[in-house]
PDB file of N, CA and C in Angstrom:
ATOM      1  N   MET A 600    -147.280  54.476   1.712  1.00  0.00           N
ATOM      2  CA  MET A 600    -148.091  55.125   1.591  1.00  0.00           C
ATOM      3  C   MET A 600    -148.551  56.799   2.189  1.00  0.00           C
ATOM      4  N   LYS A 601    -147.747  57.576   2.531  1.00  0.00           N
ATOM      5  CA  LYS A 601    -148.457  59.070   2.285  1.00  0.00           C
ATOM      6  C   LYS A 601    -149.132  59.501   1.122  1.00  0.00           C
ATOM      7  N   LYS A 602    -148.494  58.637   0.227  1.00  0.00           N
ATOM      8  CA  LYS A 602    -149.493  59.555  -1.604  1.00  0.00           C
ATOM      9  C   LYS A 602    -150.219  59.263  -1.059  1.00  0.00           C
ATOM     10  N   LEU A 603    -150.553  58.063  -1.079  1.00  0.00           N
ATOM     11  CA  LEU A 603    -151.809  57.367  -0.989  1.00  0.00           C
ATOM     12  C   LEU A 603    -152.852  57.603   0.335  1.00  0.00           C
ATOM     13  N   MET A 604    -152.913  58.165   0.681  1.00  0.00           N
ATOM     14  CA  MET A 604    -153.605  58.852   2.110  1.00  0.00           C
ATOM     15  C   MET A 604    -153.904  60.240   1.919  1.00  0.00           C
ATOM     16  N   ALA A 605    -153.089  61.126   1.168  1.00  0.00           N
ATOM     17  CA  ALA A 605    -152.648  62.116   0.973  1.00  0.00           C
ATOM     18  C   ALA A 605    -154.709  62.361  -0.820  1.00  0.00           C
ATOM     19  N   MET A 606    -153.835  61.435  -1.588  1.00  0.00           N
ATOM     20  CA  MET A 606    -154.715  61.402  -2.284  1.00  0.00           C
ATOM     21  C   MET A 606    -156.670  60.644  -2.142  1.00  0.00           C
ATOM     22  N   LEU A 607    -156.649  59.624  -1.324  1.00  0.00           N
ATOM     23  CA  LEU A 607    -157.332  59.845  -0.596  1.00  0.00           C
ATOM     24  C   LEU A 607    -158.449  60.158   0.079  1.00  0.00           C
ATOM     25  N   PHE A 608    -157.509  61.165   0.819  1.00  0.00           N
ATOM     26  CA  PHE A 608    -158.025  62.598   1.376  1.00  0.00           C
ATOM     27  C   PHE A 608    -158.528  63.456   0.032  1.00  0.00           C
ATOM     28  N   GLY A 609    -157.566  63.865  -0.570  1.00  0.00           N
ATOM     29  CA  GLY A 609    -158.205  64.904  -1.223  1.00  0.00           C
ATOM     30  C   GLY A 609    -159.467  64.448  -2.396  1.00  0.00           C
ATOM     31  N   LEU A 610    -159.509  63.121  -2.419  1.00  0.00           N
ATOM     32  CA  LEU A 610    -160.742  62.031  -3.089  1.00  0.00           C
ATOM     33  C   LEU A 610    -162.460  62.678  -2.369  1.00  0.00           C
ATOM     34  N   LEU A 611    -162.205  62.809  -1.023  1.00  0.00           N
ATOM     35  CA  LEU A 611    -162.945  62.152  -0.124  1.00  0.00           C
ATOM     36  C   LEU A 611    -163.710  64.249   0.174  1.00  0.00           C
ATOM     37  N   VAL A 612    -162.759  64.969   0.186  1.00  0.00           N
ATOM     38  CA  VAL A 612    -162.799  66.565  -0.532  1.00  0.00           C
ATOM     39  C   VAL A 612    -163.628  66.678  -2.050  1.00  0.00           C
ATOM     40  N   VAL A 613    -162.864  66.160  -2.818  1.00  0.00           N
ATOM     41  CA  VAL A 613    -163.805  66.149  -3.002  1.00  0.00           C
ATOM     42  C   VAL A 613    -165.183  65.743  -4.117  1.00  0.00           C
ATOM     43  N   ALA A 614    -164.834  64.659  -3.821  1.00  0.00           N
ATOM     44  CA  ALA A 614    -166.091  63.584  -3.129  1.00  0.00           C
ATOM     45  C   ALA A 614    -168.116  64.547  -2.378  1.00  0.00           C
ATOM     46  N   ALA A 615    -166.868  65.001  -1.240  1.00  0.00           N
ATOM     47  CA  ALA A 615    -167.974  66.263  -0.336  1.00  0.00           C
ATOM     48  C   ALA A 615    -168.118  67.456  -1.091  1.00  0.00           C
ATOM     49  N   GLY A 616    -167.396  68.166  -1.402  1.00  0.00           N
ATOM     50  CA  GLY A 616    -167.351  69.179  -2.614  1.00  0.00           C
ATOM     51  C   GLY A 616    -169.371  69.344  -3.736  1.00  0.00           C
ATOM     52  N   PHE A 617    -169.045  67.786  -4.389  1.00  0.00           N
ATOM     53  CA  PHE A 617    -169.327  67.665  -4.925  1.00  0.00           C
ATOM     54  C   PHE A 617    -171.318  67.964  -4.055  1.00  0.00           C
ATOM     55  N   ALA A 618    -170.988  66.654  -3.654  1.00  0.00           N
ATOM     56  CA  ALA A 618    -172.900  66.704  -2.353  1.00  0.00           C
ATOM     57  C   ALA A 618    -172.781  67.103  -1.424  1.00  0.00           C
ATOM     58  N   ALA A 619    -171.940  68.430  -1.196  1.00  0.00           N
ATOM     59  CA  ALA A 619    -172.521  69.965  -0.549  1.00  0.00           C
ATOM     60  C   ALA A 619    -173.107  70.586  -2.316  1.00  0.00           C
ATOM     61  N   ALA A 620    -173.708  70.762  -3.228  1.00  0.00           N
ATOM     62  CA  ALA A 620    -173.198  71.382  -3.839  1.00  0.00           C
ATOM     63  C   ALA A 620    -174.535  71.563  -4.354  1.00  0.00           C
ATOM     64  N   THR A 621    -175.123  70.227  -5.078  1.00  0.00           N
ATOM     65  CA  THR A 621    -177.076  70.151  -4.514  1.00  0.00           C
ATOM     66  C   THR A 621    -177.490  69.764  -3.404  1.00  0.00           C
ATOM     67  N   THR A 622    -178.594  71.176  -3.768  1.00  0.00           N
ATOM     68  CA  THR A 622    -179.747  71.673  -3.230  1.00  0.00           C
ATOM     69  C   THR A 622    -180.920  71.004  -3.443  1.00  0.00           C
ATOM     70  N   TRP A 623    -181.187  69.867  -2.572  1.00  0.00           N
ATOM     71  CA  TRP A 623    -182.284  69.469  -3.139  1.00  0.00           C
ATOM     72  C   TRP A 623    -183.307  69.975  -2.015  1.00  0.00           C
ATOM     73  N   ALA A 624    -185.231  69.707  -2.944  1.00  0.00           N
ATOM     74  CA  ALA A 624    -186.124  70.250  -2.447  1.00  0.00           C
ATOM     75  C   ALA A 624    -186.747  69.254  -2.635  1.00  0.00           C
ATOM     76  N   VAL A 625    -188.479  69.249  -2.071  1.00  0.00           N
ATOM     77  CA  VAL A 625    -189.435  68.706  -2.483  1.00  0.00           C
ATOM     78  C   VAL A 625    -191.126  69.068  -2.817  1.00  0.00           C
ATOM     79  N   THR A 626    -191.242  68.915  -3.640  1.00  0.00           N
ATOM     80  CA  THR A 626    -192.839  69.244  -3.726  1.00  0.00           C
ATOM     81  C   THR A 626    -194.186  68.466  -3.637  1.00  0.00           C
ATOM     82  N   ALA A 627    -195.359  68.738  -3.939  1.00  0.00           N
ATOM     83  CA  ALA A 627    -195.968  67.051  -4.424  1.00  0.00           C
ATOM     84  C   ALA A 627    -196.404  68.305  -6.025  1.00  0.00           C
ATOM     85  N   VAL A 628    -196.717  68.102  -6.267  1.00  0.00           N
ATOM     86  CA  VAL A 628    -197.733  67.359  -7.970  1.00  0.00           C
ATOM     87  C   VAL A 628    -199.204  66.964  -8.293  1.00  0.00           C
ATOM     88  N   ARG A 629    -199.879  68.242  -8.159  1.00  0.00           N
ATOM     89  CA  ARG A 629    -201.503  67.436  -8.103  1.00  0.00           C
ATOM     90  C   ARG A 629    -201.588  67.595  -9.733  1.00  0.00           C
ATOM     91  N   GLY A 630    -203.276  66.760  -9.828  1.00  0.00           N
ATOM     92  CA  GLY A 630    -203.573  66.514 -10.805  1.00  0.00           C
ATOM     93  C   GLY A 630    -205.508  66.289 -10.517  1.00  0.00           C
ATOM     94  N   HIS A 631    -206.844  67.252 -11.129  1.00  0.00           N
ATOM     95  CA  HIS A 631    -207.867  66.363 -10.593  1.00  0.00           C
ATOM     96  C   HIS A 631    -208.723  66.990 -12.148  1.00  0.00           C
ATOM     97  N   ASN A 632    -209.425  65.646 -12.690  1.00  0.00           N
ATOM     98  CA  ASN A 632    -210.879  66.468 -13.116  1.00  0.00           C
ATOM     99  C   ASN A 632    -212.180  65.830 -12.818  1.00  0.00           C
ATOM    100  N   SER A 633    -213.295  66.407 -12.894  1.00  0.00           N
ATOM    101  CA  SER A 633    -214.355  65.770 -12.868  1.00  0.00           C
ATOM    102  C   SER A 633    -215.248  66.717 -13.975  1.00  0.00           C
ATOM    103  N   ASP A 634    -216.554  65.356 -13.839  1.00  0.00           N
ATOM    104  CA  ASP A 634    -217.617  65.867 -14.953  1.00  0.00           C
ATOM    105  C   ASP A 634    -219.348  65.396 -14.552  1.00  0.00           C
ATOM    106  N   SER A 635    -220.155  65.620 -14.698  1.00  0.00           N
ATOM    107  CA  SER A 635    -221.220  64.973 -13.916  1.00  0.00           C
ATOM    108  C   SER A 635    -221.575  64.037 -13.196  1.00  0.00           C
ATOM    109  N   TYR A 636    -220.836  63.055 -13.984  1.00  0.00           N
ATOM    110  CA  TYR A 636    -220.312  61.457 -13.306  1.00  0.00           C
ATOM    111  C   TYR A 636    -220.161  61.417 -11.538  1.00  0.00           C
ATOM    112  N   GLY A 637    -218.491  62.310 -12.262  1.00  0.00           N
ATOM    113  CA  GLY A 637    -217.432  62.391 -10.712  1.00  0.00           C
ATOM    114  C   GLY A 637    -216.206  63.250 -11.153  1.00  0.00           C
ATOM    115  N   TYR A 638    -215.725  62.221  -9.990  1.00  0.00           N
ATOM    116  CA  TYR A 638    -214.366  63.148 -10.302  1.00  0.00           C
ATOM    117  C   TYR A 638    -213.322  61.827  -9.924  1.00  0.00           C
ATOM    118  N   SER A 639    -211.422  62.491 -10.436  1.00  0.00           N
ATOM    119  CA  SER A 639    -211.257  61.957  -9.511  1.00  0.00           C
ATOM    120  C   SER A 639    -209.663  62.719  -9.667  1.00  0.00           C
ATOM    121  N   TRP A 640    -208.517  62.498  -8.756  1.00  0.00           N
ATOM    122  CA  TRP A 640    -207.214  63.206  -8.834  1.00  0.00           C
ATOM    123  C   TRP A 640    -205.879  62.269  -8.520  1.00  0.00           C
ATOM    124  N   THR A 641    -205.044  62.622  -9.236  1.00  0.00           N
ATOM    125  CA  THR A 641    -203.809  62.651  -9.223  1.00  0.00           C
ATOM    126  C   THR A 641    -202.900  63.121  -8.368  1.00  0.00           C
ATOM    127  N   GLU A 642    -201.885  62.670  -7.356  1.00  0.00           N
ATOM    128  CA  GLU A 642    -200.762  63.096  -6.939  1.00  0.00           C
ATOM    129  C   GLU A 642    -199.766  62.587  -6.815  1.00  0.00           C
ATOM    130  N   ILE A 643    -197.993  63.049  -7.313  1.00  0.00           N
ATOM    131  CA  ILE A 643    -197.330  62.648  -7.206  1.00  0.00           C
ATOM    132  C   ILE A 643    -196.620  63.294  -5.917  1.00  0.00           C
ATOM    133  N   GLY A 644    -195.084  63.011  -5.614  1.00  0.00           N
ATOM    134  CA  GLY A 644    -194.068  63.395  -4.934  1.00  0.00           C
ATOM    135  C   GLY A 644    -192.893  63.805  -5.900  1.00  0.00           C
ATOM    136  N   VAL A 645    -192.246  64.787  -5.628  1.00  0.00           N
ATOM    137  CA  VAL A 645    -191.189  64.644  -5.916  1.00  0.00           C
ATOM    138  C   VAL A 645    -190.170  65.188  -5.313  1.00  0.00           C
ATOM    139  N   LYS A 646    -188.793  65.162  -5.446  1.00  0.00           N
ATOM    140  CA  LYS A 646    -187.668  64.964  -5.248  1.00  0.00           C
ATOM    141  C   LYS A 646    -186.697  65.661  -6.173  1.00  0.00           C
ATOM    142  N   TYR A 647    -186.258  66.572  -6.195  1.00  0.00           N
ATOM    143  CA  TYR A 647    -185.537  67.877  -7.195  1.00  0.00           C
ATOM    144  C   TYR A 647    -184.708  68.140  -6.533  1.00  0.00           C
ATOM    145  N   ASP A 648    -183.736  68.925  -7.417  1.00  0.00           N
ATOM    146  CA  ASP A 648    -182.718  69.749  -7.634  1.00  0.00           C
ATOM    147  C   ASP A 648    -182.706  70.578  -7.613  1.00  0.00           C
ATOM    148  N   VAL A 649    -182.586  71.698  -6.854  1.00  0.00           N
ATOM    149  CA  VAL A 649    -183.182  73.181  -7.022  1.00  0.00           C
ATOM    150  C   VAL A 649    -182.438  73.407  -8.715  1.00  0.00           C
ATOM    151  N   GLN A 650    -180.968  74.128  -8.808  1.00  0.00           N
ATOM    152  CA  GLN A 650    -180.498  74.145 -10.322  1.00  0.00           C
ATOM    153  C   GLN A 650    -180.740  73.690 -10.532  1.00  0.00           C
ATOM    154  N   HIS A 651    -181.295  72.343 -10.846  1.00  0.00           N
ATOM    155  CA  HIS A 651    -181.039  71.648 -12.759  1.00  0.00           C
ATOM    156  C   HIS A 651    -182.973  70.481 -11.860  1.00  0.00           C
ATOM    157  N   PRO A 652    -183.683  71.507 -11.914  1.00  0.00           N
ATOM    158  CA  PRO A 652    -184.993  70.627 -11.261  1.00  0.00           C
ATOM    159  C   PRO A 652    -185.394  69.498 -12.224  1.00  0.00           C
ATOM    160  N   TYR A 653    -185.302  69.676 -13.857  1.00  0.00           N
ATOM    161  CA  TYR A 653    -185.923  69.586 -14.752  1.00  0.00           C
ATOM    162  C   TYR A 653    -184.589  68.013 -15.674  1.00  0.00           C
ATOM    163  N   THR A 654    -183.554  68.126 -14.990  1.00  0.00           N
ATOM    164  CA  THR A 654    -182.861  66.993 -15.509  1.00  0.00           C
ATOM    165  C   THR A 654    -182.546  65.884 -13.726  1.00  0.00           C
ATOM    166  N   ASN A 655    -182.004  66.242 -12.338  1.00  0.00           N
ATOM    167  CA  ASN A 655    -182.281  65.723 -12.114  1.00  0.00           C
ATOM    168  C   ASN A 655    -182.878  66.057 -11.359  1.00  0.00           C
ATOM    169  N   TYR A 656    -184.032  63.952 -10.763  1.00  0.00           N
ATOM    170  CA  TYR A 656    -185.221  64.373  -9.472  1.00  0.00           C
ATOM    171  C   TYR A 656    -185.393  62.866  -9.528  1.00  0.00           C
ATOM    172  N   HIS A 657    -185.956  62.677  -8.081  1.00  0.00           N
ATOM    173  CA  HIS A 657    -186.952  60.923  -8.472  1.00  0.00           C
ATOM    174  C   HIS A 657    -187.834  61.291  -8.299  1.00  0.00           C
ATOM    175  N   ILE A 658    -188.935  61.407  -8.622  1.00  0.00           N
ATOM    176  CA  ILE A 658    -190.524  60.563  -8.339  1.00  0.00           C
ATOM    177  C   ILE A 658    -190.808  60.131  -6.703  1.00  0.00           C
ATOM    178  N   THR A 659    -191.361  60.155  -5.948  1.00  0.00           N
ATOM    179  CA  THR A 659    -190.603  59.397  -4.253  1.00  0.00           C
ATOM    180  C   THR A 659    -192.389  58.624  -3.927  1.00  0.00           C
ATOM    181  N   TYR A 660    -193.646  59.073  -4.753  1.00  0.00           N
ATOM    182  CA  TYR A 660    -194.271  58.522  -4.832  1.00  0.00           C
ATOM    183  C   TYR A 660    -195.577  58.572  -5.694  1.00  0.00           C
ATOM    184  N   ARG A 661    -196.392  57.443  -6.130  1.00  0.00           N
ATOM    185  CA  ARG A 661    -197.424  58.533  -6.842  1.00  0.00           C
ATOM    186  C   ARG A 661    -199.100  57.438  -5.989  1.00  0.00           C
ATOM    187  N   THR A 662    -200.180  58.574  -5.913  1.00  0.00           N
ATOM    188  CA  THR A 662    -201.267  58.215  -5.564  1.00  0.00           C
ATOM    189  C   THR A 662    -202.585  58.448  -6.374  1.00  0.00           C
ATOM    190  N   GLY A 663    -203.981  58.214  -6.820  1.00  0.00           N
ATOM    191  CA  GLY A 663    -204.990  59.275  -6.573  1.00  0.00           C
ATOM    192  C   GLY A 663    -205.814  58.362  -6.063  1.00  0.00           C
ATOM    193  N   GLY A 664    -207.301  58.573  -6.988  1.00  0.00           N
ATOM    194  CA  GLY A 664    -208.624  58.769  -5.667  1.00  0.00           C
ATOM    195  C   GLY A 664    -209.911  59.026  -6.860  1.00  0.00           C
ATOM    196  N   GLY A 665    -210.730  58.870  -6.492  1.00  0.00           N
ATOM    197  CA  GLY A 665    -211.796  59.593  -6.866  1.00  0.00           C
ATOM    198  C   GLY A 665    -213.043  59.119  -6.121  1.00  0.00           C
ATOM    199  N   GLY A 666    -214.793  59.416  -7.247  1.00  0.00           N
ATOM    200  CA  GLY A 666    -215.412  58.731  -6.764  1.00  0.00           C
ATOM    201  C   GLY A 666    -216.561  59.150  -7.016  1.00  0.00           C
ATOM    202  N   ALA A 667    -217.965  58.831  -7.219  1.00  0.00           N
ATOM    203  CA  ALA A 667    -218.619  59.418  -7.839  1.00  0.00           C
ATOM    204  C   ALA A 667    -220.102  59.878  -7.085  1.00  0.00           C
ATOM    205  N   TYR A 668    -221.060  60.088  -7.964  1.00  0.00           N
ATOM    206  CA  TYR A 668    -221.823  61.827  -7.572  1.00  0.00           C
ATOM    207  C   TYR A 668    -222.804  60.946  -7.037  1.00  0.00           C
ATOM    208  N   ALA A 669    -224.440  61.629  -5.786  1.00  0.00           N
ATOM    209  CA  ALA A 669    -225.281  61.108  -5.835  1.00  0.00           C
ATOM    210  C   ALA A 669    -225.604  59.992  -7.769  1.00  0.00           C
ATOM    211  N   GLY A 670    -226.807  59.574  -7.010  1.00  0.00           N
ATOM    212  CA  GLY A 670    -227.231  58.341  -8.707  1.00  0.00           C
ATOM    213  C   GLY A 670    -226.271  57.502  -9.443  1.00  0.00           C
ATOM    214  N   HIS A 671    -225.219  57.653  -9.099  1.00  0.00           N
ATOM    215  CA  HIS A 671    -224.167  56.941  -9.643  1.00  0.00           C
ATOM    216  C   HIS A 671    -222.837  56.073  -9.167  1.00  0.00           C
ATOM    217  N   ILE A 672    -222.422  54.946  -9.703  1.00  0.00           N
ATOM    218  CA  ILE A 672    -222.113  53.562  -8.745  1.00  0.00           C
ATOM    219  C   ILE A 672    -220.939  54.138  -9.343  1.00  0.00           C
ATOM    220  N   LEU A 673    -219.056  53.764  -8.657  1.00  0.00           N
ATOM    221  CA  LEU A 673    -218.030  53.510  -9.419  1.00  0.00           C
ATOM    222  C   LEU A 673    -218.170  51.975  -8.520  1.00  0.00           C
ATOM    223  N   THR A 674    -217.408  51.894  -9.736  1.00  0.00           N
ATOM    224  CA  THR A 674    -216.862  50.655  -9.856  1.00  0.00           C
ATOM    225  C   THR A 674    -214.974  50.178 -10.259  1.00  0.00           C
ATOM    226  N   GLY A 675    -214.691  50.807 -10.311  1.00  0.00           N
ATOM    227  CA  GLY A 675    -213.242  50.854 -10.090  1.00  0.00           C
ATOM    228  C   GLY A 675    -212.714  52.319 -10.660  1.00  0.00           C
ATOM    229  N   ILE A 676    -211.124  51.977  -9.439  1.00  0.00           N
ATOM    230  CA  ILE A 676    -209.996  52.857  -9.751  1.00  0.00           C
ATOM    231  C   ILE A 676    -208.507  52.312 -10.061  1.00  0.00           C
ATOM    232  N   THR A 677    -207.950  52.844 -11.415  1.00  0.00           N
ATOM    233  CA  THR A 677    -207.318  52.343 -11.518  1.00  0.00           C
ATOM    234  C   THR A 677    -206.044  53.281 -11.484  1.00  0.00           C
ATOM    235  N   ILE A 678    -204.417  53.476 -11.113  1.00  0.00           N
ATOM    236  CA  ILE A 678    -203.906  54.011 -10.987  1.00  0.00           C
ATOM    237  C   ILE A 678    -202.188  53.304 -11.714  1.00  0.00           C
ATOM    238  N   ILE A 679    -201.938  54.602 -12.852  1.00  0.00           N
ATOM    239  CA  ILE A 679    -200.819  53.941 -14.140  1.00  0.00           C
ATOM    240  C   ILE A 679    -199.880  54.437 -14.119  1.00  0.00           C
ATOM    241  N   PRO A 680    -198.603  54.354 -12.821  1.00  0.00           N
ATOM    242  CA  PRO A 680    -197.804  54.807 -13.508  1.00  0.00           C
ATOM    243  C   PRO A 680    -196.564  55.033 -14.704  1.00  0.00           C
ATOM    244  N   ASP A 681    -196.184  56.233 -14.683  1.00  0.00           N
ATOM    245  CA  ASP A 681    -195.368  55.926 -16.134  1.00  0.00           C
ATOM    246  C   ASP A 681    -194.419  56.732 -15.267  1.00  0.00           C
ATOM    247  N   PRO A 682    -192.784  57.219 -16.297  1.00  0.00           N
ATOM    248  CA  PRO A 682    -191.714  57.595 -15.605  1.00  0.00           C
ATOM    249  C   PRO A 682    -191.406  58.753 -15.100  1.00  0.00           C
ATOM    250  N   ASN A 683    -192.417  59.804 -15.843  1.00  0.00           N
ATOM    251  CA  ASN A 683    -192.497  61.568 -15.446  1.00  0.00           C
ATOM    252  C   ASN A 683    -194.095  61.631 -14.041  1.00  0.00           C
ATOM    253  N   GLY A 684    -194.396  60.625 -13.507  1.00  0.00           N
ATOM    254  CA  GLY A 684    -195.352  60.454 -13.671  1.00  0.00           C
ATOM    255  C   GLY A 684    -196.906  60.244 -13.160  1.00  0.00           C
ATOM    256  N   ALA A 685    -197.796  60.447 -13.325  1.00  0.00           N
ATOM    257  CA  ALA A 685    -199.289  59.203 -12.924  1.00  0.00           C
ATOM    258  C   ALA A 685    -200.943  58.922 -13.699  1.00  0.00           C
ATOM    259  N   GLU A 686    -201.498  58.733 -13.334  1.00  0.00           N
ATOM    260  CA  GLU A 686    -202.822  58.726 -14.720  1.00  0.00           C
ATOM    261  C   GLU A 686    -203.648  57.892 -13.607  1.00  0.00           C
ATOM    262  N   THR A 687    -204.933  58.806 -13.596  1.00  0.00           N
ATOM    263  CA  THR A 687    -205.315  57.199 -12.303  1.00  0.00           C
ATOM    264  C   THR A 687    -206.949  57.530 -13.617  1.00  0.00           C
ATOM    265  N   ILE A 688    -208.030  56.489 -13.437  1.00  0.00           N
ATOM    266  CA  ILE A 688    -208.614  56.092 -14.473  1.00  0.00           C
ATOM    267  C   ILE A 688    -210.350  56.035 -13.169  1.00  0.00           C
ATOM    268  N   VAL A 689    -210.700  56.766 -13.505  1.00  0.00           N
ATOM    269  CA  VAL A 689    -211.893  56.548 -12.512  1.00  0.00           C
ATOM    270  C   VAL A 689    -213.003  55.756 -13.031  1.00  0.00           C
ATOM    271  N   THR A 690    -213.398  54.320 -12.474  1.00  0.00           N
ATOM    272  CA  THR A 690    -214.616  53.820 -13.946  1.00  0.00           C
ATOM    273  C   THR A 690    -216.015  53.249 -12.912  1.00  0.00           C
ATOM    274  N   ILE A 691    -216.798  54.670 -13.353  1.00  0.00           N
ATOM    275  CA  ILE A 691    -218.358  54.826 -12.803  1.00  0.00           C
ATOM    276  C   ILE A 691    -219.622  53.765 -13.838  1.00  0.00           C
ATOM    277  N   ASP A 692    -220.292  53.561 -13.294  1.00  0.00           N
ATOM    278  CA  ASP A 692    -221.181  52.742 -13.794  1.00  0.00           C
ATOM    279  C   ASP A 692    -221.444  52.044 -14.929  1.00  0.00           C
ATOM    280  N   GLY A 693    -219.307  51.328 -13.962  1.00  0.00           N
ATOM    281  CA  GLY A 693    -218.997  50.186 -14.832  1.00  0.00           C
ATOM    282  C   GLY A 693    -218.857  50.519 -16.584  1.00  0.00           C
ATOM    283  N   TYR A 694    -219.066  51.958 -16.947  1.00  0.00           N
ATOM    284  CA  TYR A 694    -218.822  52.040 -18.086  1.00  0.00           C
ATOM    285  C   TYR A 694    -218.184  53.247 -18.212  1.00  0.00           C
ATOM    286  N   HIS A 695    -218.427  54.703 -17.642  1.00  0.00           N
ATOM    287  CA  HIS A 695    -218.054  55.916 -17.691  1.00  0.00           C
ATOM    288  C   HIS A 695    -216.835  56.000 -17.533  1.00  0.00           C
ATOM    289  N   LYS A 696    -216.334  56.453 -17.794  1.00  0.00           N
ATOM    290  CA  LYS A 696    -214.293  56.369 -17.164  1.00  0.00           C
ATOM    291  C   LYS A 696    -214.339  58.358 -16.779  1.00  0.00           C
ATOM    292  N   VAL A 697    -213.914  58.945 -15.780  1.00  0.00           N
ATOM    293  CA  VAL A 697    -213.171  60.104 -15.631  1.00  0.00           C
ATOM    294  C   VAL A 697    -211.164  59.656 -15.070  1.00  0.00           C
ATOM    295  N   VAL A 698    -210.496  60.687 -16.038  1.00  0.00           N
ATOM    296  CA  VAL A 698    -209.216  60.328 -16.349  1.00  0.00           C
ATOM    297  C   VAL A 698    -208.322  61.843 -15.246  1.00  0.00           C
ATOM    298  N   SER A 699    -207.572  61.561 -14.905  1.00  0.00           N
ATOM    299  CA  SER A 699    -206.579  62.611 -14.569  1.00  0.00           C
ATOM    300  C   SER A 699    -205.509  62.557 -14.153  1.00  0.00           C
ATOM    301  N   SER A 700    -204.724  63.394 -14.250  1.00  0.00           N
ATOM    302  CA  SER A 700    -203.288  62.530 -14.380  1.00  0.00           C
ATOM    303  C   SER A 700    -202.173  64.382 -13.683  1.00  0.00           C
ATOM    304  N   ALA A 701    -201.342  63.899 -13.487  1.00  0.00           N
ATOM    305  CA  ALA A 701    -199.801  64.453 -12.911  1.00  0.00           C
ATOM    306  C   ALA A 701    -198.446  64.328 -13.202  1.00  0.00           C
ATOM    307  N   GLY A 702    -197.769  65.263 -13.359  1.00  0.00           N
ATOM    308  CA  GLY A 702    -196.441  64.379 -13.551  1.00  0.00           C
ATOM    309  C   GLY A 702    -195.611  65.977 -14.218  1.00  0.00           C
ATOM    310  N   TRP A 703    -194.608  65.300 -13.861  1.00  0.00           N
ATOM    311  CA  TRP A 703    -193.165  66.313 -13.877  1.00  0.00           C
ATOM    312  C   TRP A 703    -192.610  66.522 -14.763  1.00  0.00           C
ATOM    313  N   PRO A 704    -192.026  67.700 -15.017  1.00  0.00           N
ATOM    314  CA  PRO A 704    -192.279  68.805 -16.826  1.00  0.00           C
ATOM    315  C   PRO A 704    -190.424  67.933 -17.076  1.00  0.00           C
ATOM    316  N   TYR A 705    -190.456  67.126 -17.910  1.00  0.00           N
ATOM    317  CA  TYR A 705    -188.522  67.183 -18.112  1.00  0.00           C
ATOM    318  C   TYR A 705    -187.972  67.910 -19.017  1.00  0.00           C
ATOM    319  N   ILE A 706    -186.955  67.746 -20.277  1.00  0.00           N
ATOM    320  CA  ILE A 706    -186.209  67.663 -20.718  1.00  0.00           C
ATOM    321  C   ILE A 706    -185.422  66.458 -21.418  1.00  0.00           C
TER     322      ILE A 706
END
């Protein structure tokens, strides 16, 4: 029984060491685009390991939006998520599209 308790305590110490070795940080990545019809913007939130940012990360949120300039009508906004970011498509006057994207670089 003492050996089992000692082994479990040892595993707990090792697991705590691995957890303490990871330092997390958060950031937002933004992208935007515009033309004479309107504008589009995209933003993603990323939580990442400071020591291994391109292999150990998590996308926490994806959002986007846009609008039309005077004389044009906003007819749709579509946000398309992908595993490493997102893309926002703003449709103006029913046919014109303004596209923006934001992504996290990965290996």
